[in-house]
Amino acid sequence: MNAWLNQLPIFSIAIPMFAGAAMVLLKEKRRRLVTSIGIISALLQLAVAITLLLASSGILSNPWQHNIGVYLLGNWDVPLGILLVVDQLSALMLVLCAGLGFTCLIYATTVWDRAGIHFHPLFQFLMLGINGAFLTGDLFNLFVFFEILLAGSYGLLLHGSGERRVSSGFHYIVVNLIGAFLMLIGIAMLYSVTGTLAMADLGMKAGVLEASERQLFEAACAILGTAFLIKAAAWPLSFWLTDAYSSASAPVAAMFSLMTKVGIYALLRLGSLLLPTGAPAAFGGTWMYFIGLATLIFGSIGLLAEKNLARMFTYCVLISSGTLLTALGMPGVALTGPSLYYLVSSVMVIGASFLLAELIRRTESVQTSVLSVSLEAFGLEEQDTKSDYAGEAVGVAIPAAMAFLGLAFFTCVLIVAGLPPFSGFLAKFALLSQAITLTSIEMGSASYNAWFLVAFMLISGMVTVIALGRTGIRIFWGSGTLKTPKLMLREALPVTIMLGVCIWMSIFASDVMHFMNTTAASLDDPMQYIDAVFQQRPVPTVGGH
């Protein structure tokens, strides 16, 4: 019954892989076909991700143990082979990746996919790496998919050329190569101690290590945790993010808003499997709490001091990472459900904000976003680019452009700052209420940590209101030379969809929060994950071998 669901996880990897490969073969001469393949691929990935989410939630009937799907690549038995694992958390992240990728891709078709070569295959490989990182059940392939998504992100960051992109891209590449090096060292050390790389098997063996092996295991976990913190842009390892994200093209920066959450996902996944066995707090606990608190403070100070709109939103990324790391570093899983709600809301609204930043810059100059070196390098004439950005060459312009920009920016500010009545407020309210509850039942340092979380979340919200409110007044009310741009439907629609998701999360907050709390509860019971993995058996082949 519904055995076809067993084969579905691999499609989240196979679809972008084959789509990207086909695009490379077609090259740039078949632009319309390449664009169509990219959009169809993103839609198929979204359909697969939603189906997996329904199955892992138990809404869709499935043959999976504990509603956790396990796919054995190569039909090898656990823990010898490569495996993909789908539970509520990974399925949720797949939906987030596919939804964000689809909207960013629609936006990019207005002009950015023509500002350089191989935009669409690089975008597909980026989605391939992100999907694989969420699905993989072993550490080595987590490293492999990290490298795939980073390889795609390197090309996308430089897409459009320009001195700022090259300079910030160099820092981005070097820092992430260091993170990859640390990750590989940590994985090798873990394998030397435990003899396995399967996360489920690691969760079982971590609790029975001998004392002589324990120190090496803890050192390996610390190195691996540091690599994930680099990916999550935790302070002081976040210096590369602001320049890189602010210099990237708008759809790429919007997609990058999910990249830091891949590191947080890895910390959460391994923490849920290893912490119950008495593993070190490299994947959670007090260390991650203080790192997150420092990131939250650093992001708030940077946001208050910054005036460039795109760079302001990069500090919002740091604030969201800091909030998540601080909340997930608290004991227990009381804050995990609200943290997941906050994660989805922050990714969608910051993605929309990066798109808006470029559209708002257009009110000052129609060519702000396209560097002259791009025009010269790829043969885009000045007049052609003006036409694309003015809405004369691509699609139909939407009416009341300034009203749309002002309303969308105002909505983004409310959600990012955590003001009612939108999802940002509900997420922060749930986090704060749970943190205050912890202060009444916890004693000592845990109680003080909860109060620090409450205080700095309130302060960061106030800072966001001041900084973005000041910028909005300067842009929309304080400028006497404001130009009314023509916005294309393909530019306004992605922003509307992203903000619409946040509004939908606000309307159906009870149901969404219930799902997030259920996901958190499943993470608190790692034996479900471990049992589902080890219960999966290879498919019998012809002859019974």
XYZ file of C-alpha atoms in Angstrom:
545
model
C 0.000 0.000 0.000
C 1.498 3.309 -1.177
C 4.819 1.525 -1.733
C 5.631 4.167 -4.349
C 6.352 6.531 -1.451
C 9.473 4.490 -0.706
C 10.966 5.681 -4.009
C 9.941 9.322 -3.650
C 12.859 10.718 -1.537
C 15.402 10.149 -4.301
C 13.433 12.433 -6.649
C 14.312 15.485 -4.535
C 17.911 14.832 -5.595
C 17.425 13.294 -9.033
C 15.181 16.059 -10.414
C 17.605 18.995 -9.923
C 20.581 16.792 -10.818
C 19.218 15.747 -14.219
C 17.697 19.167 -14.872
C 21.041 20.875 -14.192
C 22.926 18.372 -16.358
C 20.468 18.866 -19.241
C 20.851 22.642 -18.966
C 24.641 22.388 -19.209
C 24.316 20.334 -22.393
C 21.828 22.778 -23.910
C 24.144 25.685 -23.049
C 22.945 29.280 -23.425
C 21.639 29.047 -26.988
C 18.317 27.500 -25.923
C 17.505 30.070 -23.283
C 13.731 29.628 -23.323
C 14.002 25.864 -23.065
C 16.559 26.097 -20.262
C 14.316 28.517 -18.338
C 11.301 26.239 -18.823
C 13.249 23.224 -17.557
C 14.312 25.201 -14.484
C 10.770 26.271 -13.600
C 9.354 22.785 -14.210
C 12.129 21.282 -12.075
C 11.363 23.670 -9.206
C 7.641 22.889 -9.411
C 8.306 19.130 -9.412
C 10.601 19.485 -6.408
C 7.884 21.419 -4.596
C 5.296 18.731 -5.400
C 7.628 15.970 -4.175
C 8.475 17.902 -1.009
C 4.817 18.555 -0.159
C 3.995 14.871 -0.699
C 6.854 13.844 1.597
C 5.675 16.353 4.201
C 2.144 14.927 4.122
C 3.490 11.374 4.383
C 5.909 12.099 7.243
C 3.112 13.882 9.127
C 0.848 10.830 8.847
C -1.726 12.750 6.792
C -0.941 10.611 3.760
C -1.062 6.868 4.312
C 2.425 5.374 4.053
C 4.297 2.106 4.754
C 6.995 3.835 6.820
C 8.075 2.941 10.340
C 7.124 5.836 12.687
C 6.181 7.820 9.552
C 9.897 8.114 8.744
C 10.899 7.148 5.225
C 14.278 5.524 4.541
C 15.712 5.090 1.051
C 18.736 2.797 0.636
C 20.860 3.880 -2.317
C 22.508 0.913 -3.981
C 20.229 -1.389 -1.962
C 22.910 -1.818 0.717
C 21.937 -2.729 4.245
C 22.261 -0.196 7.072
C 24.827 1.077 8.050
C 27.015 -0.050 5.139
C 25.483 1.969 2.338
C 24.293 5.480 1.576
C 20.819 6.297 2.839
C 18.284 9.089 2.665
C 15.945 9.687 5.596
C 12.716 11.681 5.509
C 11.076 12.733 8.756
C 8.965 15.776 9.587
C 11.969 18.069 10.019
C 13.700 17.154 6.769
C 10.408 17.239 4.826
C 9.633 20.688 6.241
C 13.042 21.967 5.116
C 12.550 20.424 1.667
C 9.273 22.314 1.240
C 10.949 25.521 2.391
C 13.821 25.049 -0.076
C 11.565 24.209 -3.017
C 9.121 27.039 -2.312
C 11.856 29.625 -1.871
C 13.727 28.316 -4.920
C 10.647 28.508 -7.146
C 9.864 32.114 -6.222
C 13.504 33.218 -6.585
C 13.694 31.518 -9.968
C 10.581 33.338 -11.194
C 12.118 36.649 -10.121
C 15.428 35.843 -11.803
C 13.790 35.315 -15.212
C 13.176 39.064 -15.540
C 16.845 39.884 -16.159
C 19.295 38.193 -13.797
C 19.416 34.847 -15.566
C 20.727 36.772 -18.602
C 23.421 38.762 -16.756
C 25.876 35.879 -17.010
C 26.224 32.296 -18.118
C 24.988 29.065 -16.528
C 22.650 30.742 -14.029
C 19.978 28.038 -14.278
C 22.233 24.952 -13.957
C 24.055 26.569 -11.028
C 20.695 27.259 -9.382
C 19.645 23.629 -9.850
C 22.905 22.349 -8.372
C 22.431 24.690 -5.413
C 18.989 23.197 -4.792
C 20.421 19.699 -5.283
C 22.988 20.310 -2.557
C 20.487 21.821 -0.137
C 17.954 19.017 -0.671
C 20.656 16.394 -0.222
C 21.906 17.994 2.997
C 18.392 17.824 4.438
C 17.834 14.226 3.339
C 21.128 12.444 3.912
C 21.391 9.998 6.770
C 25.192 9.766 6.923
C 27.888 12.307 7.688
C 30.122 11.805 4.675
C 27.322 12.499 2.231
C 26.353 15.481 4.350
C 29.855 16.754 3.533
C 29.390 15.878 -0.150
C 26.085 17.741 -0.417
C 27.536 20.702 1.471
C 30.254 20.896 -1.175
C 27.713 20.645 -4.002
C 25.585 23.481 -2.631
C 28.689 25.575 -1.965
C 29.990 24.970 -5.494
C 26.667 26.202 -6.869
C 26.659 29.168 -4.519
C 30.186 30.198 -5.588
C 29.067 30.576 -9.199
C 25.799 32.276 -8.288
C 27.534 34.744 -5.977
C 29.811 35.849 -8.814
C 26.959 35.903 -11.318
C 26.863 39.309 -12.978
C 30.564 39.969 -12.292
C 31.795 43.216 -10.710
C 34.618 44.104 -8.327
C 32.462 43.860 -5.162
C 31.249 40.397 -6.066
C 34.734 39.136 -6.834
C 36.186 40.580 -3.603
C 33.402 39.345 -1.321
C 33.225 36.064 -3.242
C 36.903 35.415 -2.525
C 36.319 35.800 1.223
C 33.191 33.644 0.977
C 35.054 30.863 -0.814
C 38.057 30.889 1.534
C 35.967 30.820 4.722
C 33.713 28.050 3.435
C 36.700 26.015 2.275
C 38.078 26.276 5.803
C 34.694 25.145 7.117
C 34.700 22.205 4.692
C 38.234 21.278 5.794
C 37.199 21.297 9.468
C 34.100 19.291 8.628
C 36.136 16.627 6.842
C 38.579 16.400 9.758
C 35.736 16.012 12.253
C 34.062 13.323 10.158
C 37.330 11.392 9.772
C 37.946 11.528 13.525
C 34.408 10.333 14.274
C 34.849 7.419 11.899
C 38.172 6.461 13.472
C 36.487 6.310 16.894
C 33.095 4.783 16.098
C 33.703 2.943 12.823
C 30.531 4.374 11.295
C 29.247 7.476 9.539
C 25.532 6.682 9.564
C 23.864 9.172 11.894
C 21.493 6.574 13.345
C 24.339 4.161 14.024
C 26.397 6.993 15.484
C 23.528 7.808 17.843
C 23.633 4.239 19.162
C 27.415 3.918 19.500
C 28.063 7.350 21.017
C 26.611 6.346 24.380
C 28.711 3.194 24.815
C 32.175 4.505 24.033
C 35.004 3.600 26.369
C 36.713 6.311 28.394
C 39.840 6.103 26.226
C 37.802 6.880 23.123
C 35.629 9.544 24.696
C 38.096 12.429 24.527
C 38.809 11.918 20.831
C 35.086 11.635 20.159
C 34.401 14.898 21.974
C 37.211 16.655 20.087
C 35.774 15.404 16.794
C 32.318 16.661 17.742
C 33.779 20.065 18.668
C 35.530 20.375 15.295
C 32.411 19.291 13.422
C 30.256 21.662 15.455
C 32.622 24.543 14.601
C 32.249 23.751 10.900
C 28.454 23.876 11.234
C 28.676 27.179 13.103
C 30.646 28.626 10.183
C 27.845 27.526 7.854
C 25.298 29.048 10.246
C 27.238 32.369 10.260
C 27.577 32.359 14.042
C 29.684 35.122 15.595
C 32.680 35.519 15.359
C 32.661 33.335 12.242
C 30.120 35.510 10.391
C 32.368 38.306 9.077
C 32.090 36.956 5.515
C 28.304 37.095 5.297
C 27.404 40.782 5.066
C 29.633 41.599 2.081
C 28.837 38.365 0.257
C 25.056 38.488 0.604
C 24.734 42.230 -0.046
C 26.832 42.065 -3.236
C 24.952 39.082 -4.689
C 22.102 39.594 -7.136
C 18.669 39.878 -5.532
C 17.332 36.357 -6.319
C 20.625 34.783 -5.252
C 20.710 36.729 -1.982
C 17.086 35.714 -1.347
C 17.986 32.055 -1.882
C 21.030 32.471 0.339
C 18.715 33.409 3.228
C 18.188 29.641 3.580
C 21.906 28.766 3.468
C 22.682 29.625 7.089
C 19.728 27.486 8.161
C 21.399 24.420 6.630
C 24.111 24.717 9.279
C 21.482 25.136 11.997
C 19.632 22.086 10.639
C 22.831 20.007 10.879
C 23.370 21.127 14.486
C 19.763 20.319 15.350
C 19.805 16.937 13.621
C 23.015 15.675 15.197
C 22.142 17.236 18.525
C 18.837 15.373 18.643
C 20.627 12.066 17.995
C 23.750 12.502 20.128
C 22.790 14.577 23.163
C 20.494 11.907 24.691
C 23.443 9.489 24.638
C 25.572 11.801 26.760
C 27.488 13.209 23.793
C 29.258 16.560 24.267
C 27.412 19.830 23.887
C 29.032 20.600 20.530
C 25.607 20.351 18.908
C 23.579 22.143 21.548
C 23.531 23.277 25.132
C 25.246 26.145 26.910
C 28.015 26.640 24.352
C 25.577 27.091 21.474
C 23.406 29.341 23.649
C 26.181 31.863 24.287
C 27.414 31.742 20.680
C 23.860 32.471 19.555
C 23.472 35.295 22.064
C 26.695 36.908 20.809
C 25.479 36.555 17.206
C 22.159 38.163 18.133
C 23.918 41.114 19.780
C 26.384 41.531 16.903
C 23.595 41.469 14.311
C 21.560 44.040 16.241
C 24.516 46.441 16.563
C 25.384 46.038 12.882
C 21.775 46.657 11.836
C 21.577 49.829 13.911
C 24.820 51.182 12.437
C 24.095 50.285 8.790
C 22.377 52.553 6.249
C 22.553 50.494 3.062
C 19.274 48.600 2.720
C 20.692 45.357 1.300
C 23.364 45.195 4.009
C 20.701 45.864 6.648
C 18.884 42.736 5.575
C 22.126 40.735 5.824
C 22.266 41.738 9.493
C 18.672 40.528 9.781
C 19.985 37.132 8.628
C 22.514 37.232 11.481
C 19.799 38.205 13.962
C 17.656 35.264 12.852
C 20.613 32.856 13.131
C 21.483 34.232 16.563
C 17.883 33.904 17.759
C 17.683 30.294 16.577
C 21.045 29.285 18.044
C 20.188 30.916 21.379
C 16.748 29.315 21.569
C 17.957 25.866 20.490
C 20.784 26.096 23.030
C 18.259 26.162 25.865
C 17.636 22.858 27.696
C 14.836 20.567 26.540
C 12.649 20.976 23.471
C 10.172 23.552 24.766
C 11.663 26.198 22.452
C 12.276 23.919 19.460
C 8.734 24.104 18.053
C 8.527 27.927 18.197
C 12.091 28.047 16.807
C 11.051 26.064 13.725
C 8.061 28.379 13.259
C 10.419 31.348 13.512
C 12.881 29.722 11.082
C 10.313 29.350 8.304
C 8.913 32.834 8.853
C 12.341 34.504 8.910
C 13.583 32.728 5.774
C 10.513 33.741 3.763
C 10.403 37.360 4.922
C 14.156 37.966 4.569
C 14.044 36.387 1.110
C 11.266 38.808 0.172
C 13.265 41.662 1.721
C 16.300 41.017 -0.485
C 14.080 41.131 -3.565
C 12.454 44.331 -2.330
C 15.842 45.939 -1.685
C 16.659 45.760 -5.392
C 13.219 46.999 -6.443
C 13.458 49.926 -4.028
C 16.933 50.828 -5.351
C 15.327 51.146 -8.746
C 13.400 54.170 -7.507
C 16.748 55.962 -7.378
C 18.364 54.629 -10.548
C 17.161 52.067 -13.041
C 20.671 50.596 -13.421
C 21.796 50.422 -9.819
C 21.595 46.635 -9.784
C 23.404 45.959 -13.048
C 27.127 46.653 -13.021
C 28.717 48.139 -16.111
C 31.231 45.314 -16.316
C 28.329 42.873 -16.729
C 27.012 44.842 -19.689
C 30.403 44.857 -21.377
C 31.283 41.249 -20.581
C 28.035 39.682 -21.778
C 27.069 42.045 -24.574
C 24.045 43.576 -22.893
C 23.636 47.010 -24.408
C 22.866 49.877 -22.085
C 19.563 50.602 -23.760
C 18.508 46.935 -23.611
C 19.177 46.763 -19.876
C 17.262 49.965 -19.293
C 14.344 48.474 -21.149
C 14.454 45.276 -19.097
C 14.486 47.176 -15.830
C 11.898 49.686 -16.966
C 9.526 46.904 -17.854
C 9.477 47.572 -21.612
C 10.966 44.282 -22.747
C 9.768 41.655 -20.279
C 6.142 41.009 -19.388
C 3.564 43.511 -18.207
C 4.183 46.149 -15.546
C 1.961 46.142 -12.474
C -0.025 49.261 -11.567
C 0.569 51.352 -8.424
C 4.230 50.317 -8.168
C 5.088 52.747 -5.362
C 2.069 51.672 -3.320
C 3.120 48.038 -3.706
C 6.720 48.762 -2.670
C 5.661 50.810 0.352
C 3.101 48.273 1.557
C 5.444 45.324 1.008
C 8.313 47.074 2.813
C 6.039 47.992 5.720
C 4.882 44.356 5.977
C 8.488 43.114 5.911
C 9.428 45.490 8.730
C 6.525 44.284 10.876
C 7.400 40.612 10.340
C 11.176 40.959 10.752
C 10.800 43.091 13.881
C 8.221 40.725 15.375
C 5.330 43.175 15.584
C 1.676 42.110 15.478
C -0.282 40.747 13.788
C 2.019 38.730 11.537
C 4.016 35.504 11.876
C 7.151 37.221 13.174
C 5.229 38.426 16.214
C 3.620 35.029 16.806
C 6.975 33.261 16.529
C 8.697 35.606 18.958
C 5.707 35.592 21.303
C 5.804 31.781 21.431
C 9.563 31.823 22.029
C 9.291 34.444 24.760
C 6.353 32.764 26.496
C 8.171 29.422 26.544
C 11.362 31.097 27.780
C 9.461 32.825 30.595
C 7.873 29.497 31.480
C 11.362 28.022 31.793
C 12.308 30.715 34.298
C 9.524 29.531 36.621
C 10.503 25.854 36.530
C 14.291 26.066 36.158
C 16.736 27.132 38.815
C 20.192 28.672 38.592
C 21.908 29.427 35.286
C 19.081 28.048 33.119
C 16.704 30.628 34.573
C 19.167 33.468 33.960
C 19.766 32.250 30.401
C 16.036 32.351 29.707
C 15.807 35.942 30.953
C 18.789 36.948 28.798
C 17.023 35.424 25.793
C 13.851 37.374 26.568
C 15.742 40.646 27.059
C 17.865 40.478 23.927
C 15.008 39.306 21.705
C 13.004 42.351 22.807
C 16.008 44.621 22.279
C 16.702 43.185 18.812
C 13.061 43.753 17.853
C 13.246 47.371 18.997
C 16.526 47.875 17.099
C 14.946 46.431 13.948
C 11.990 48.800 14.191
C 14.284 51.810 14.676
C 16.749 50.907 11.910
C 14.302 49.769 9.220
C 11.720 52.409 10.157
C 14.355 55.123 9.810
C 15.386 53.743 6.428
C 11.792 53.501 5.216
C 11.128 57.129 6.131
C 14.302 58.225 4.361
C 13.468 56.271 1.209
C 9.735 56.840 0.813
C 9.177 60.171 2.562
C 12.513 61.931 2.874
C 13.615 61.790 -0.767
C 12.566 64.580 -3.097
C 13.938 62.852 -6.206
C 12.087 59.545 -5.893
C 11.275 57.954 -9.259
C 8.279 55.733 -9.824
C 9.588 52.463 -11.316
C 7.725 50.028 -13.516
C 7.627 46.679 -11.730
C 7.076 43.500 -13.668
C 4.523 40.927 -12.582
C 7.333 38.368 -12.398
C 9.071 40.629 -9.877
C 6.066 41.517 -7.740
C 4.595 37.996 -7.665
C 7.511 36.292 -5.828
C 7.504 39.002 -3.149
C 3.735 38.631 -2.797
C 3.993 34.833 -2.495
C 6.702 34.980 0.183
C 4.837 37.535 2.264
C 1.622 35.605 1.606
C 3.188 32.514 3.202
C 3.970 34.568 6.321
C 0.398 35.880 6.408
C -0.945 32.338 5.943
C 1.220 31.204 8.863
C -0.318 34.008 10.917
C -3.910 33.074 10.042
C -3.405 29.361 10.667
C -0.889 29.843 13.475
C -2.480 27.229 15.719
C -2.258 24.435 13.142
C 1.231 25.422 11.998
C 2.521 25.672 15.565
C 0.987 22.282 16.375
C 2.918 20.779 13.462
C 6.134 22.441 14.619
C 5.655 21.176 18.184
C 4.993 17.671 16.852
C 8.227 17.892 14.870
C 10.059 19.025 18.006
C 8.594 16.112 19.977
C 9.843 13.641 17.348
C 13.340 15.119 17.663
C 13.137 14.561 21.412
C 12.673 10.844 20.767
C 15.685 9.882 18.598
C 14.923 6.172 18.945
C 12.113 6.631 16.429
C 14.649 7.831 13.856
C 17.156 5.114 14.763
C 14.533 2.360 14.757
C 13.119 3.443 11.394
C 16.588 3.367 9.834
C 17.552 -0.055 11.162
C 14.160 -1.570 10.396
C 14.572 -0.724 6.715
C 15.686 -3.722 4.698
C 17.133 -3.889 1.170
C 14.647 -4.727 -1.574
C 14.910 -8.440 -2.499
C 16.446 -8.935 -5.913
C 15.848 -11.643 -8.513
C 17.136 -14.939 -7.141
C 16.823 -13.777 -3.532
C 20.287 -12.136 -3.335
